[in-house]
Amino acid sequence: MKFHGQTALVTGASSGIGAVFAREFAARGADLVLVARTKAALQALAAELRAAHRVQVRVLPADLSVPGAAAGLATQVAEHGLSIDVLVNNAGFATYGALTDTDLERLLGQVQLNCATLLELTGRFLPAMVARGAGTVVNVASTAAFQPLPRMAVYGATKAFVLSFTEALWAENRATGVRVLALCPGATETPFFDAVGADEASVGPRQSPEQVVAAAFGALRRGRHTVVCGRRNALSTRLPGLLPRRTVVTMTERVLRPRSVPRVTTQAQ
């Protein structure tokens, strides 16, 4: 796959999977548009990429959990005269805790960022890719998409949306020349779990962001619509389809049950 001379927009680019995506695209000669809330972290990454790969990097800080932010971002991209060839919808966050103990506004912001903003950015940039007959869309879902998650109910539901939405887009665009991929990592060594609560929310051994991004590029090269990162994770996502749903959700509730005093925590990805 060649990305030299293309422009890749990566959300949630300030750390973790998003930052590694940015580094990989820059190493392949792509210019970057980096989006996240933390301007200083984006600027530091941009300086690194410019120095290492001599690519153009634009920093567009934005809180994409706010309604209207996606439209504002698309306007900024247009004002810079940019054509987006690659879209990586990576930004997202989770909350841990029972629904009745969680701030409703945070949950609505989670749905906005994980679902509505992802949908809107895809809807705004995909048509031009289709018109050109080339492009790439990577939507970061999760192994959480494959079963209900008690105490992370909204997060699991948003990732199920991302998975279903992206697989449908892949089918719609098979003949257009646009690659579409749902990336489903399991627990990954990123800042995502710093405040979510690693003991309860992080299940199984963690992969590195580099492993996750390598899996994405491999899947794109093979024309896959979905990739689950790691054999162990792939096996775990097949189990829910073999058991009654009541059994699946009961088992998951036990895994995610608090091991200490119940609390509610959040962390942006």
XYZ file of N, CA and C in Angstrom:
807
model
N 0.839 -1.192 0.000
C 0.000 0.000 0.000
C 0.878 1.247 0.000
N 0.506 2.195 -0.845
C 1.269 3.431 -0.946
C 0.446 4.591 -0.406
N 1.042 5.360 0.490
C 0.368 6.522 1.051
C 1.161 7.805 0.798
N 2.253 7.704 0.063
C 3.095 8.878 -0.198
C 2.305 9.946 -0.946
N 2.351 11.160 -0.419
C 1.649 12.265 -1.044
C 0.184 12.363 -0.677
N -0.349 11.406 0.081
C -1.732 11.473 0.529
C -1.816 12.245 1.844
N -3.024 12.582 2.235
C -3.254 13.275 3.504
C -4.143 12.414 4.383
N -3.652 12.107 5.580
C -4.381 11.274 6.531
C -4.829 12.120 7.713
N -6.111 12.046 8.037
C -6.659 12.726 9.220
C -6.861 11.670 10.301
N -6.257 11.915 11.456
C -6.320 10.970 12.569
C -6.918 11.674 13.781
N -8.022 11.161 14.296
C -8.588 11.718 15.527
C -8.042 10.949 16.728
N -8.065 11.587 17.887
C -7.469 10.971 19.068
C -5.989 10.733 18.861
N -5.315 11.696 18.196
C -3.937 11.492 17.742
C -2.882 11.863 18.775
N -3.283 12.351 19.928
C -2.295 12.863 20.879
C -1.529 11.773 21.607
N -2.038 10.530 21.610
C -1.354 9.457 22.333
C -1.882 8.110 21.842
N -1.276 7.047 22.354
C -1.791 5.697 22.126
C -1.886 5.294 20.673
N -2.971 4.628 20.331
C -3.167 4.099 18.984
C -3.145 5.212 17.946
N -3.782 6.332 18.249
C -3.822 7.439 17.299
C -2.443 7.977 16.973
N -1.601 8.144 17.971
C -0.246 8.647 17.739
C 0.567 7.666 16.912
N 0.397 6.373 17.166
C 1.125 5.367 16.389
C 0.639 5.351 14.943
N -0.664 5.487 14.733
C -1.162 5.616 13.362
C -0.495 6.798 12.662
N -0.420 7.935 13.346
C 0.184 9.119 12.750
C 1.640 8.856 12.368
N 2.383 8.212 13.247
C 3.787 7.908 12.956
C 3.917 6.968 11.767
N 3.043 5.970 11.688
C 3.113 5.004 10.586
C 2.794 5.671 9.250
N 1.772 6.494 9.214
C 1.437 7.175 7.964
C 2.546 8.147 7.555
N 3.106 8.853 8.523
C 4.202 9.768 8.208
C 5.402 9.008 7.659
N 5.700 7.843 8.249
C 6.819 7.026 7.776
C 6.599 6.542 6.347
N 5.339 6.455 5.937
C 5.004 6.022 4.580
C 4.817 7.205 3.642
N 5.163 8.405 4.111
C 5.163 9.577 3.254
C 3.879 10.363 3.185
N 2.935 10.083 4.069
C 1.657 10.798 4.064
C 1.753 12.076 4.891
N 1.080 13.118 4.426
C 0.904 14.310 5.239
C -0.190 14.020 6.267
N -0.187 14.784 7.355
C -1.098 14.488 8.473
C -1.942 15.687 8.872
N -3.159 15.375 9.302
C -4.000 16.302 10.055
C -4.265 15.619 11.385
N -3.764 16.209 12.461
C -3.850 15.606 13.788
C -4.930 16.299 14.609
N -5.823 15.513 15.161
C -6.959 16.055 15.905
C -7.038 15.389 17.270
N -7.164 16.192 18.307
C -7.402 15.736 19.682
C -7.675 16.978 20.509
N -7.973 16.786 21.785
C -8.245 17.941 22.643
C -6.973 18.647 23.093
N -5.876 17.902 23.242
C -4.671 18.438 23.880
C -3.734 19.027 22.840
N -3.727 20.349 22.718
C -2.946 21.027 21.692
C -1.450 20.809 21.864
N -0.958 20.889 23.098
C 0.483 20.758 23.331
C 0.997 19.392 22.889
N 0.259 18.330 23.198
C 0.683 16.984 22.793
C 0.664 16.835 21.285
N -0.326 17.423 20.625
C -0.391 17.371 19.163
C 0.777 18.125 18.537
N 1.095 19.266 19.105
C 2.199 20.057 18.564
C 3.531 19.330 18.715
N 3.718 18.661 19.843
C 4.949 17.893 20.049
C 5.057 16.751 19.038
N 3.962 16.052 18.809
C 3.965 14.965 17.835
C 4.189 15.509 16.433
N 3.560 16.626 16.111
C 3.738 17.222 14.789
C 5.192 17.587 14.540
N 5.846 18.174 15.535
C 7.259 18.546 15.387
C 8.113 17.300 15.168
N 7.809 16.237 15.891
C 8.537 14.972 15.722
C 8.400 14.433 14.303
N 7.182 14.434 13.787
C 6.933 13.869 12.462
C 7.542 14.718 11.357
N 7.471 16.024 11.501
C 8.089 16.902 10.489
C 9.593 16.673 10.428
N 10.216 16.579 11.597
C 11.671 16.410 11.645
C 12.101 15.043 11.128
N 11.341 14.015 11.463
C 11.740 12.652 11.105
C 11.428 12.294 9.662
N 10.336 12.845 9.116
C 9.881 12.369 7.803
C 9.663 13.471 6.770
N 9.829 14.727 7.182
C 9.689 15.863 6.263
C 8.328 15.860 5.565
N 7.304 15.602 6.340
C 5.936 15.663 5.829
C 5.242 16.892 6.407
N 4.165 17.289 5.777
C 3.375 18.401 6.298
C 2.414 17.877 7.367
N 2.369 18.581 8.472
C 1.490 18.163 9.569
C 0.734 19.387 10.077
N -0.575 19.289 10.056
C -1.419 20.360 10.602
C -2.063 19.875 11.897
N -2.080 20.738 12.872
C -2.662 20.447 14.179
C -3.979 21.198 14.302
N -5.067 20.448 14.506
C -6.389 21.051 14.646
C -7.025 20.565 15.945
N -6.719 21.220 17.061
C -7.296 20.785 18.342
C -8.824 20.917 18.338
N -9.498 19.922 18.888
C -10.960 19.959 18.946
C -11.451 18.949 19.955
N -12.535 19.305 20.637
C -13.227 18.366 21.513
C -14.378 17.785 20.710
N -14.168 16.591 20.175
C -15.138 15.989 19.272
C -16.320 15.370 19.991
N -16.351 15.455 21.320
C -17.523 14.979 22.060
C -18.605 16.041 22.132
N -18.334 17.228 21.559
C -19.294 18.330 21.567
C -20.071 18.334 20.255
N -21.399 18.362 20.294
C -22.167 18.434 19.048
C -21.725 19.622 18.202
N -21.579 19.404 16.909
C -21.143 20.455 16.000
C -19.652 20.485 15.776
N -18.882 19.766 16.596
C -17.420 19.800 16.454
C -16.964 19.175 15.143
N -17.628 18.120 14.708
C -17.235 17.471 13.451
C -17.434 18.409 12.273
N -18.542 19.127 12.274
C -18.791 20.096 11.203
C -17.738 21.190 11.216
N -17.378 21.653 12.415
C -16.339 22.666 12.526
C -14.998 22.174 12.023
N -14.669 20.919 12.331
C -13.420 20.335 11.863
C -13.408 20.238 10.341
N -14.510 19.787 9.753
C -14.587 19.693 8.292
C -14.423 21.062 7.646
N -14.969 22.088 8.273
C -14.820 23.448 7.751
C -13.367 23.886 7.787
N -12.674 23.605 8.891
C -11.259 23.952 8.981
C -10.436 23.232 7.915
N -10.725 21.963 7.704
C -10.017 21.196 6.681
C -10.215 21.845 5.313
N -11.439 22.242 5.007
C -11.732 22.886 3.727
C -11.029 24.232 3.613
N -10.985 24.984 4.695
C -10.325 26.296 4.678
C -8.829 26.174 4.420
N -8.234 25.058 4.847
C -6.817 24.804 4.576
C -6.593 24.253 3.165
N -7.670 24.055 2.423
C -7.559 23.543 1.069
C -7.121 22.090 0.995
N -7.462 21.309 2.015
C -7.000 19.924 2.090
C -8.023 18.954 1.521
N -7.519 17.905 0.918
C -8.332 16.780 0.472
C -7.919 15.570 1.301
N -8.857 14.998 2.035
C -8.541 13.896 2.939
C -8.616 12.567 2.183
N -7.490 11.869 2.133
C -7.403 10.573 1.464
C -7.593 9.414 2.438
N -7.230 9.652 3.696
C -7.307 8.616 4.726
C -7.962 9.221 5.964
N -8.982 8.544 6.474
C -9.640 8.978 7.701
C -9.514 7.873 8.728
N -8.934 8.201 9.882
C -8.846 7.252 10.989
C -9.668 7.806 12.145
N -10.837 7.233 12.361
C -11.708 7.631 13.477
C -11.299 6.826 14.704
N -10.370 7.380 15.466
C -9.818 6.678 16.628
C -10.311 7.246 17.953
N -10.696 8.513 17.981
C -11.066 9.157 19.244
C -12.259 8.467 19.883
N -12.192 8.279 21.176
C -13.298 7.676 21.905
C -12.979 7.632 23.383
N -13.991 7.394 24.209
C -13.714 7.209 25.629
C -14.752 6.281 26.231
N -14.422 5.783 27.413
C -15.284 4.839 28.114
C -15.614 5.367 29.498
N -16.694 4.855 30.058
C -17.010 5.086 31.469
C -17.195 3.730 32.127
N -16.821 3.645 33.387
C -17.005 2.407 34.146
C -17.920 2.693 35.321
N -18.947 1.888 35.471
C -19.884 2.051 36.567
C -21.296 1.726 36.112
N -22.158 1.424 37.052
C -23.554 1.167 36.717
C -24.182 2.422 36.126
N -25.139 2.241 35.257
C -25.791 3.375 34.605
C -26.370 4.343 35.624
N -26.965 3.813 36.692
C -27.598 4.664 37.690
C -26.600 5.461 38.516
N -25.321 5.091 38.462
C -24.286 5.798 39.217
C -23.441 6.713 38.333
N -23.778 6.804 37.060
C -22.944 7.525 36.110
C -23.625 8.800 35.657
N -22.851 9.862 35.511
C -23.376 11.144 35.062
C -23.956 11.014 33.651
N -25.208 11.373 33.479
C -25.885 11.198 32.196
C -25.232 12.033 31.099
N -24.770 13.220 31.431
C -24.144 14.068 30.416
C -22.866 13.431 29.877
N -22.115 12.756 30.757
C -20.913 12.054 30.298
C -21.271 10.916 29.349
N -22.356 10.228 29.641
C -22.782 9.139 28.773
C -23.233 9.669 27.412
N -23.943 10.791 27.417
C -24.371 11.384 26.153
C -23.165 11.869 25.350
N -22.160 12.406 26.047
C -20.934 12.806 25.363
C -20.203 11.616 24.779
N -20.287 10.494 25.473
C -19.666 9.270 24.982
C -20.323 8.806 23.687
N -21.646 8.839 23.652
C -22.369 8.463 22.435
C -22.046 9.446 21.310
N -21.976 10.726 21.642
C -21.654 11.740 20.640
C -20.288 11.472 20.008
N -19.278 11.253 20.839
C -17.931 11.055 20.318
C -17.776 9.710 19.622
N -18.177 8.642 20.306
C -17.914 7.296 19.795
C -18.769 6.946 18.586
N -19.966 7.548 18.495
C -20.891 7.195 17.402
C -21.177 8.367 16.465
N -21.787 9.435 16.997
C -22.273 10.508 16.132
C -21.143 11.222 15.405
N -20.062 11.545 16.111
C -18.943 12.226 15.466
C -18.272 11.316 14.446
N -18.098 10.046 14.801
C -17.525 9.089 13.857
C -18.380 9.002 12.592
N -19.682 8.922 12.765
C -20.597 8.884 11.629
C -20.480 10.153 10.796
N -20.471 11.312 11.460
C -20.461 12.571 10.723
C -19.162 12.778 9.955
N -18.031 12.488 10.585
C -16.765 12.649 9.871
C -16.684 11.707 8.671
N -17.154 10.477 8.861
C -17.175 9.540 7.741
C -18.081 10.063 6.635
N -19.254 10.543 7.008
C -20.198 11.062 6.026
C -19.702 12.293 5.293
N -18.859 13.076 5.958
C -18.342 14.297 5.328
C -17.147 14.034 4.411
N -16.325 13.028 4.715
C -15.114 12.817 3.922
C -15.198 11.640 2.955
N -16.076 10.679 3.210
C -16.172 9.514 2.338
C -16.654 9.844 0.925
N -17.658 10.716 0.728
C -18.129 10.967 -0.639
C -17.030 11.415 -1.607
N -16.114 12.241 -1.156
C -15.033 12.692 -2.040
C -14.100 11.544 -2.385
N -13.866 10.627 -1.428
C -13.039 9.455 -1.713
C -13.698 8.601 -2.786
N -15.007 8.391 -2.649
C -15.743 7.587 -3.623
C -15.675 8.246 -5.000
N -15.820 9.568 -5.032
C -15.766 10.287 -6.304
C -14.395 10.139 -6.970
N -13.331 10.094 -6.157
C -11.977 9.930 -6.698
C -11.661 8.476 -7.018
N -12.450 7.567 -6.491
C -12.201 6.147 -6.702
C -11.054 5.613 -5.883
N -10.746 6.273 -4.769
C -9.645 5.830 -3.911
C -9.782 6.487 -2.550
N -9.327 5.779 -1.521
C -9.351 6.323 -0.176
C -9.365 5.206 0.847
N -9.232 5.600 2.114
C -9.178 4.625 3.206
C -9.916 5.191 4.415
N -10.777 4.385 5.000
C -11.451 4.747 6.252
C -11.197 3.632 7.251
N -10.622 3.996 8.403
C -10.424 3.052 9.497
C -11.212 3.557 10.691
N -12.179 2.774 11.134
C -12.956 3.104 12.328
C -12.538 2.171 13.454
N -12.106 2.748 14.555
C -11.628 1.941 15.679
C -12.822 1.510 16.518
N -13.140 0.235 16.442
C -14.185 -0.363 17.276
C -13.491 -0.974 18.492
N -13.777 -2.220 18.820
C -13.194 -2.838 20.007
C -13.704 -4.272 20.109
N -12.995 -5.100 20.853
C -13.559 -6.411 21.189
C -14.810 -6.244 22.055
N -14.985 -5.067 22.638
C -16.202 -4.766 23.404
C -17.445 -4.789 22.535
N -17.271 -4.738 21.212
C -18.412 -4.678 20.299
C -19.158 -5.997 20.184
N -18.568 -7.094 20.676
C -19.098 -8.416 20.383
C -20.022 -8.980 21.459
N -20.204 -8.265 22.566
C -21.111 -8.714 23.619
C -21.482 -7.529 24.507
N -22.632 -7.620 25.206
C -22.990 -6.544 26.134
C -21.963 -6.465 27.264
N -21.767 -5.255 27.798
C -20.790 -5.049 28.869
C -21.461 -4.400 30.078
N -21.981 -5.175 31.013
C -22.508 -4.575 32.236
C -21.438 -3.734 32.931
N -21.822 -2.540 33.386
C -20.966 -1.531 34.001
C -20.115 -0.773 32.985
N -20.154 -1.189 31.734
C -19.620 -0.382 30.631
C -20.641 -0.469 29.495
N -21.908 -0.363 29.876
C -23.003 -0.646 28.952
C -22.995 0.274 27.745
N -22.781 1.560 27.975
C -22.823 2.516 26.869
C -21.597 2.346 25.972
N -20.454 2.137 26.576
C -19.238 1.942 25.777
C -19.384 0.736 24.854
N -19.821 -0.401 25.408
C -20.000 -1.594 24.593
C -20.996 -1.364 23.466
N -22.080 -0.661 23.766
C -23.097 -0.392 22.750
C -22.557 0.520 21.656
N -21.756 1.517 22.035
C -21.204 2.406 21.003
C -20.248 1.650 20.091
N -19.474 0.749 20.650
C -18.532 0.003 19.812
C -19.246 -1.023 18.934
N -20.370 -1.557 19.407
C -21.188 -2.430 18.562
C -21.719 -1.642 17.367
N -22.105 -0.393 17.607
C -22.527 0.481 16.509
C -21.397 0.666 15.507
N -20.205 0.969 16.005
C -19.069 1.211 15.111
C -18.793 -0.015 14.247
N -18.818 -1.188 14.861
C -18.540 -2.412 14.117
C -19.592 -2.650 13.032
N -20.867 -2.598 13.399
C -21.939 -2.843 12.437
C -21.929 -1.802 11.319
N -21.797 -0.550 11.682
C -21.769 0.554 10.722
C -20.626 0.384 9.727
N -19.449 0.038 10.232
C -18.274 -0.043 9.377
C -18.328 -1.244 8.447
N -18.793 -2.373 8.950
C -18.909 -3.537 8.077
C -19.913 -3.279 6.953
N -21.000 -2.577 7.266
C -21.975 -2.233 6.229
C -21.363 -1.290 5.196
N -20.563 -0.319 5.661
C -19.898 0.597 4.732
C -18.930 -0.146 3.823
N -18.235 -1.117 4.382
C -17.323 -1.925 3.562
C -18.083 -2.576 2.403
N -19.242 -3.151 2.713
C -20.037 -3.809 1.675
C -20.542 -2.807 0.643
N -20.958 -1.633 1.108
C -21.452 -0.608 0.188
C -20.370 -0.110 -0.761
N -19.123 -0.140 -0.313
C -18.047 0.503 -1.071
C -17.041 -0.468 -1.682
N -17.388 -1.737 -1.731
C -16.452 -2.741 -2.257
C -16.002 -2.423 -3.675
N -16.888 -1.858 -4.489
C -16.566 -1.616 -5.902
C -16.129 -0.182 -6.173
N -15.928 0.609 -5.121
C -15.619 2.032 -5.335
C -14.132 2.344 -5.328
N -13.310 1.406 -4.868
C -11.884 1.686 -4.719
C -11.510 2.222 -3.354
N -12.500 2.379 -2.463
C -12.245 2.870 -1.107
C -12.157 1.691 -0.150
N -11.081 1.651 0.627
C -10.923 0.607 1.647
C -11.591 1.058 2.933
N -12.351 0.154 3.541
C -13.042 0.456 4.796
C -12.741 -0.674 5.774
N -12.320 -0.302 6.987
C -11.912 -1.313 7.965
C -12.420 -0.982 9.357
N -12.979 -1.984 10.026
C -13.291 -1.893 11.456
C -12.143 -2.546 12.218
N -11.443 -1.763 13.015
C -10.316 -2.241 13.809
C -10.799 -2.530 15.228
N -10.605 -3.770 15.678
C -11.147 -4.201 16.973
C -10.028 -4.642 17.906
N -9.383 -3.707 18.586
C -8.375 -4.103 19.568
C -9.016 -4.570 20.859
N -8.283 -5.381 21.605
C -8.667 -5.695 22.970
C -7.974 -4.710 23.893
N -7.676 -5.125 25.100
C -6.961 -4.251 26.030
C -5.617 -3.868 25.428
N -5.328 -2.583 25.426
C -4.120 -2.053 24.793
C -3.411 -1.124 25.764
N -2.099 -1.131 25.727
C -1.291 -0.334 26.659
C -1.297 1.126 26.215
N -2.354 1.840 26.593
C -2.509 3.257 26.257
C -3.032 3.986 27.496
N -3.102 5.325 27.452
C -3.674 6.082 28.581
C -5.156 5.818 28.804
N -5.791 5.080 27.903
C -7.228 4.802 27.993
C -7.633 4.251 29.355
N -6.790 3.385 29.938
C -7.162 2.714 31.181
C -6.659 3.428 32.443
N -5.964 4.539 32.279
C -5.380 5.190 33.447
C -6.423 5.530 34.499
N -7.576 6.010 34.053
C -8.623 6.396 35.009
C -9.867 5.538 34.903
N -9.979 4.721 33.852
C -11.148 3.861 33.731
C -11.168 2.836 34.849
N -9.987 2.340 35.244
C -9.905 1.322 36.280
C -9.397 0.036 35.677
N -8.096 -0.171 35.702
C -7.489 -1.292 34.989
C -7.960 -2.634 35.520
N -8.148 -2.752 36.824
C -8.515 -4.041 37.398
C -9.858 -4.538 36.871
N -10.831 -3.638 36.761
C -12.162 -4.050 36.347
C -12.336 -4.019 34.826
N -11.870 -2.956 34.181
C -12.190 -2.731 32.771
C -11.199 -3.367 31.816
N -10.007 -3.651 32.281
C -8.984 -4.239 31.412
C -8.982 -5.748 31.609
N -9.422 -6.464 30.573
C -9.534 -7.919 30.650
C -8.486 -8.551 29.741
N -7.669 -9.425 30.312
C -6.664 -10.134 29.526
C -5.388 -9.326 29.373
N -4.351 -9.945 28.801
C -3.077 -9.249 28.597
C -3.220 -8.106 27.605
N -2.467 -7.069 27.825
C -2.560 -5.905 26.948
C -1.564 -5.999 25.789
N -2.028 -5.572 24.627
C -1.152 -5.442 23.479
C -0.565 -4.036 23.455
N 0.446 -3.841 22.634
C 1.009 -2.504 22.441
C 0.242 -1.805 21.324
N 0.209 -0.473 21.312
C -0.429 0.246 20.197
C 0.218 -0.112 18.863
N 1.518 -0.378 18.880
C 2.208 -0.755 17.641
C 1.669 -2.063 17.072
N 1.360 -3.029 17.943
C 0.773 -4.290 17.476
C -0.602 -4.056 16.859
N -1.382 -3.194 17.476
C -2.725 -2.902 16.979
C -2.662 -2.251 15.607
N -1.798 -1.268 15.464
C -1.690 -0.558 14.184
C -1.125 -1.473 13.097
N -0.188 -2.325 13.458
C 0.344 -3.290 12.487
C -0.767 -4.215 11.991
N -1.654 -4.632 12.889
C -2.781 -5.472 12.487
C -3.697 -4.735 11.517
N -3.881 -3.447 11.748
C -4.729 -2.647 10.858
C -4.143 -2.570 9.457
N -2.858 -2.297 9.355
C -2.234 -2.198 8.039
C -2.249 -3.542 7.324
N -2.050 -4.624 8.068
C -2.117 -5.946 7.466
C -3.504 -6.245 6.924
N -4.538 -5.870 7.670
C -5.909 -6.110 7.238
C -6.269 -5.259 6.025
N -5.807 -4.017 6.000
C -6.047 -3.159 4.837
C -5.396 -3.750 3.591
N -4.200 -4.253 3.756
C -3.480 -4.838 2.623
C -4.234 -6.044 2.057
N -4.902 -6.789 2.925
C -5.623 -7.989 2.482
C -7.084 -7.706 2.108
N -7.518 -6.462 2.229
C -8.878 -6.113 1.860
C -9.929 -6.577 2.852
N -9.542 -6.772 4.105
C -10.475 -7.238 5.128
C -11.438 -6.108 5.519
N -12.635 -6.485 5.984
C -13.565 -5.473 6.487
C -13.448 -5.301 7.995
N -12.917 -6.312 8.685
C -12.799 -6.281 10.138
C -11.544 -7.024 10.544
N -10.867 -6.517 11.562
C -9.753 -7.269 12.126
C -9.820 -7.170 13.642
N -9.751 -8.322 14.292
C -9.620 -8.388 15.745
C -8.143 -8.619 16.034
N -7.573 -7.800 16.876
C -6.125 -7.817 17.093
C -5.725 -8.926 18.063
N -4.966 -9.878 17.578
C -4.464 -10.947 18.440
C -5.324 -12.183 18.396
N -4.666 -13.364 18.400
C -5.408 -14.629 18.318
C -6.308 -14.854 19.520
N -5.791 -14.535 20.700
C -6.595 -14.747 21.909
C -7.856 -13.886 21.883
N -7.715 -12.640 21.457
C -8.880 -11.770 21.341
C -9.845 -12.278 20.273
N -9.292 -12.751 19.156
C -10.146 -13.264 18.086
C -10.985 -14.439 18.575
N -10.372 -15.318 19.348
C -11.103 -16.456 19.893
C -12.192 -16.000 20.861
N -11.875 -15.010 21.677
C -12.850 -14.543 22.669
C -14.057 -13.893 22.020
N -13.881 -13.292 20.840
C -15.016 -12.651 20.177
C -15.937 -13.673 19.504
N -15.456 -14.891 19.301
C -16.302 -15.924 18.702
C -17.197 -16.611 19.733
N -16.773 -16.610 20.979
C -17.505 -17.325 22.022
C -18.939 -16.833 22.195
N -19.196 -15.502 22.199
C -20.578 -15.044 22.401
C -21.563 -15.602 21.385
N -21.092 -15.887 20.180
C -21.983 -16.421 19.164
C -22.333 -17.884 19.363
N -21.630 -18.536 20.273
C -21.854 -19.962 20.501
C -22.703 -20.237 21.736
N -22.958 -19.220 22.540
C -23.670 -19.389 23.799
C -24.966 -18.584 23.810
N -25.940 -18.964 24.635
C -27.146 -18.149 24.795
C -26.770 -16.751 25.289
N -27.478 -15.742 24.818
C -27.132 -14.357 25.172
C -27.221 -14.121 26.681
N -28.187 -14.754 27.349
C -28.296 -14.611 28.808
C -27.024 -15.111 29.484
N -26.500 -16.223 28.994
C -25.262 -16.765 29.553
C -24.103 -15.815 29.319
N -24.034 -15.261 28.111
C -22.942 -14.351 27.762
C -22.945 -13.114 28.662
N -24.087 -12.477 28.816
C -24.132 -11.241 29.594
C -23.911 -11.526 31.080
N -24.348 -12.693 31.559
C -24.106 -13.067 32.958
C -22.620 -13.287 33.208
N -21.960 -13.968 32.302
C -20.522 -14.197 32.432
C -19.754 -12.868 32.390
N -20.151 -11.988 31.469
C -19.458 -10.702 31.331
C -19.645 -9.842 32.573
N -20.842 -9.891 33.145
C -21.085 -9.120 34.374
C -20.155 -9.567 35.493
N -19.911 -10.859 35.601
C -19.013 -11.356 36.639
C -17.587 -10.898 36.413
N -17.173 -10.883 35.157
C -15.811 -10.449 34.835
C -15.614 -8.976 35.171
N -16.639 -8.167 34.908
C -16.528 -6.719 35.097
C -17.034 -6.247 36.458
N -17.374 -7.173 37.326
C -17.873 -6.812 38.653
C -16.774 -6.114 39.450
N -17.105 -5.042 40.171
C -16.085 -4.324 40.949
C -15.385 -5.233 41.945
N -14.088 -5.071 42.043
C -13.300 -5.846 43.004
C -13.068 -5.079 44.295
N -13.539 -3.829 44.313
C -13.381 -2.993 45.505
C -14.624 -2.135 45.635
N -14.510 -0.988 46.290
C -15.658 -0.105 46.453
C -16.110 0.386 45.088
N -17.386 0.263 44.732
C -17.868 0.714 43.420
C -17.561 2.187 43.202
N -17.199 2.519 41.987
C -16.916 3.900 41.652
C -17.221 4.117 40.184
N -17.218 5.358 39.752
C -17.422 5.707 38.360
C -16.218 6.506 37.889
N -15.599 6.079 36.843
C -14.435 6.782 36.320
C -14.547 6.889 34.817
N -13.850 7.871 34.250
C -13.856 8.059 32.814
C -12.455 8.377 32.343
N -12.209 8.120 31.075
C -10.915 8.455 30.496
C -11.041 8.568 28.999
N -10.554 9.630 28.454
C -10.569 9.805 27.005
C -9.487 8.950 26.379
N -9.779 8.470 25.182
C -8.776 7.686 24.435
C -8.057 8.590 23.462
